Short mmCIF file of C-alpha atoms in Angstrom, two decimals:
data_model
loop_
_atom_site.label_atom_id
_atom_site.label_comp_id
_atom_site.label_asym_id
_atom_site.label_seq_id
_atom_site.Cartn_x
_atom_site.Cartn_y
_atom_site.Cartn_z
CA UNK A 8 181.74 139.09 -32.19
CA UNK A 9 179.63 136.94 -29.57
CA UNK A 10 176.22 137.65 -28.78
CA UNK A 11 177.07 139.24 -25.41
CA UNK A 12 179.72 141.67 -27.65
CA UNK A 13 177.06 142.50 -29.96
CA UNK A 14 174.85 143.46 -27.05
CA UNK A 15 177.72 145.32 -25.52
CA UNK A 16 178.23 147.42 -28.40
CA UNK A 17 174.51 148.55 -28.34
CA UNK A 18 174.64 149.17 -24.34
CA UNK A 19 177.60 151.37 -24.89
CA UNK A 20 175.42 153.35 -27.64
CA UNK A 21 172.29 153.34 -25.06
CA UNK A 22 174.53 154.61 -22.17
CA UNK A 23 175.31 157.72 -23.95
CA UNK A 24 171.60 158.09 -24.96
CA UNK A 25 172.17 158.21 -28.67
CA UNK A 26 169.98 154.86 -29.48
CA UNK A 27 167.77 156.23 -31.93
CA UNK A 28 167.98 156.81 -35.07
CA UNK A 29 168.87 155.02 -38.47
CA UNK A 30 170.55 152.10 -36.03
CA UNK A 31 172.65 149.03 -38.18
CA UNK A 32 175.51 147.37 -38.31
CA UNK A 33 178.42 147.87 -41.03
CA UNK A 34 181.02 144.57 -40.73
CA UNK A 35 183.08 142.47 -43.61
CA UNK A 36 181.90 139.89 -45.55
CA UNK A 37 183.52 136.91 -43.60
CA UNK A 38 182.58 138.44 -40.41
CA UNK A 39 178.88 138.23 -41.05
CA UNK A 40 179.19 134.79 -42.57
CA UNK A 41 181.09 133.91 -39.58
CA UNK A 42 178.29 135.39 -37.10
CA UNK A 43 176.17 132.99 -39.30
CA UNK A 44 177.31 130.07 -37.70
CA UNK A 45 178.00 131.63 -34.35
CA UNK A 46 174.85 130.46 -32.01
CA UNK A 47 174.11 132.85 -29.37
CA UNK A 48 174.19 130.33 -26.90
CA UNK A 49 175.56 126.69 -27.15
CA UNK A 50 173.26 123.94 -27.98
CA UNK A 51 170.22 126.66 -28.47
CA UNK A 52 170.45 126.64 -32.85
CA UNK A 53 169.96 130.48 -32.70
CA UNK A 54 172.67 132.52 -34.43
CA UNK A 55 173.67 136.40 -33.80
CA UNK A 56 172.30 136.45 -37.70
CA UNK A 57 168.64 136.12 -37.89
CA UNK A 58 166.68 134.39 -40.99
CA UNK A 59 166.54 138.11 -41.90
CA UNK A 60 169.91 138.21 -42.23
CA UNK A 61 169.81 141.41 -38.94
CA UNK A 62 171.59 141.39 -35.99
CA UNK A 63 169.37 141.46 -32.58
CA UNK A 64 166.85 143.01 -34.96
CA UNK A 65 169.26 145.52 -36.20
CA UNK A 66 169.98 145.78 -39.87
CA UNK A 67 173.52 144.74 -40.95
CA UNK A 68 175.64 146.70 -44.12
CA UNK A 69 177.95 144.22 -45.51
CA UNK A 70 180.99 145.98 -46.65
CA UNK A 71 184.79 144.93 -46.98
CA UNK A 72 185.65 148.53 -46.47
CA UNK A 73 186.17 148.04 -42.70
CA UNK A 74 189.49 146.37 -41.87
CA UNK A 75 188.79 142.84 -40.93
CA UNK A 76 187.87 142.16 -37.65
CA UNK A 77 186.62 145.54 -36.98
CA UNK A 78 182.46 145.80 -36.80
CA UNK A 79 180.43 149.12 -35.90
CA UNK A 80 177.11 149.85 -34.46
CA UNK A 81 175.67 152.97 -34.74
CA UNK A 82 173.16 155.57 -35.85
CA UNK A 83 173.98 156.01 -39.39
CA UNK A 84 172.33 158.25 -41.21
CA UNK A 85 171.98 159.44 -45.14
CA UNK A 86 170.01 157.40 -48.31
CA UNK A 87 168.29 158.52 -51.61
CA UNK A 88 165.27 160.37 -51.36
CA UNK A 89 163.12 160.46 -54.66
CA UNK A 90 160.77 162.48 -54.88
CA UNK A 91 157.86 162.63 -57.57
CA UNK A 92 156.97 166.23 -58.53
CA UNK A 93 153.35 166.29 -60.80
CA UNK A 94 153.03 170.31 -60.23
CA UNK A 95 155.96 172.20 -60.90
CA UNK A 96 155.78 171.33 -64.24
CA UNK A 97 151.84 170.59 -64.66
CA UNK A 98 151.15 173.09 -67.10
CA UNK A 99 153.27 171.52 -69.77
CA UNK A 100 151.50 167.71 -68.97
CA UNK A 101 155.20 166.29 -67.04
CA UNK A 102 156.25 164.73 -64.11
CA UNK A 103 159.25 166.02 -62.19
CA UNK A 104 161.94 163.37 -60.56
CA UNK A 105 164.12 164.78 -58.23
CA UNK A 106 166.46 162.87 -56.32
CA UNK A 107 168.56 163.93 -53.16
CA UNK A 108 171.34 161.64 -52.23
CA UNK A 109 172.73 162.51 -48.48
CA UNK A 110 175.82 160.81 -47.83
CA UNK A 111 177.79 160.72 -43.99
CA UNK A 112 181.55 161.77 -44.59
CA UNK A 113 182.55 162.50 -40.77
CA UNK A 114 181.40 161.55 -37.29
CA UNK A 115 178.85 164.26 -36.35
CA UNK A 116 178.21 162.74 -32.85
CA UNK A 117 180.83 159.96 -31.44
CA UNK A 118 178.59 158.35 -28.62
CA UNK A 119 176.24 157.33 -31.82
CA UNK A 120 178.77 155.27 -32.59
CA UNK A 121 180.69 151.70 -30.79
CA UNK A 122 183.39 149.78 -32.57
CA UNK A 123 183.59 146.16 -31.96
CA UNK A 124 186.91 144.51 -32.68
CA UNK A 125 188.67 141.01 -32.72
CA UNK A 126 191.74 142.18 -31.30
#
């Protein structure tokens, strides 16, 4: 995408009041090396990548599970939570680990979401 799609796709998420949240991008490999090189404007040497390898300060998942072309924005949520337990088990001189993966496997709420695509 161009800088002006990239900032479409998060006006389309703000318009439906759902920018908040765990906000990134997910796109394919060769897309974000393309948007690399892409400059935002001509002539200005600033790409839609950052040094920080985001997207208008958004962070980016690189994936090849999207078909290519295709590129979402949105309010993805889930991660591993570990959490370091020193009580339950304080008696006996251990620690308890616990960790709690969450993992997205539907759309909860489709205006968290835009898809950008080359076609």
């Amino acid at each position: 995408p161009t800088w002006a799609e990239t900032v479409n796709m998060e006006s389309q998420v703000a318009v439906d009041n759902a920018l908040l949240g765990n906000l990134s991008y997910i796109m394919r490999a060769d897309d974000y090396g393309t948007l690399k090189t892409t400059e935002k404007a001509s002539g200005t040497a600033q790409f839609v990548v950052d040094r920080d390898g985001r997207v208008n300060n958004y962070n980016v998942v690189v994936s090849n599970q999207p078909t290519s072309g295709d590129h979402y924005f949105g309010n993805f949520f889930g991660g591993l939570d570990i959490i370091v337990d020193p009580y339950t088990n304080s008696s006996s001189g251990t620690v308890r680990v616990v960790g709690i993966q969450m993992i997205d496997v539907a759309v909860r709420n489709a205006v968290s979401f835009c898809l950008g695509n080359d076609g």
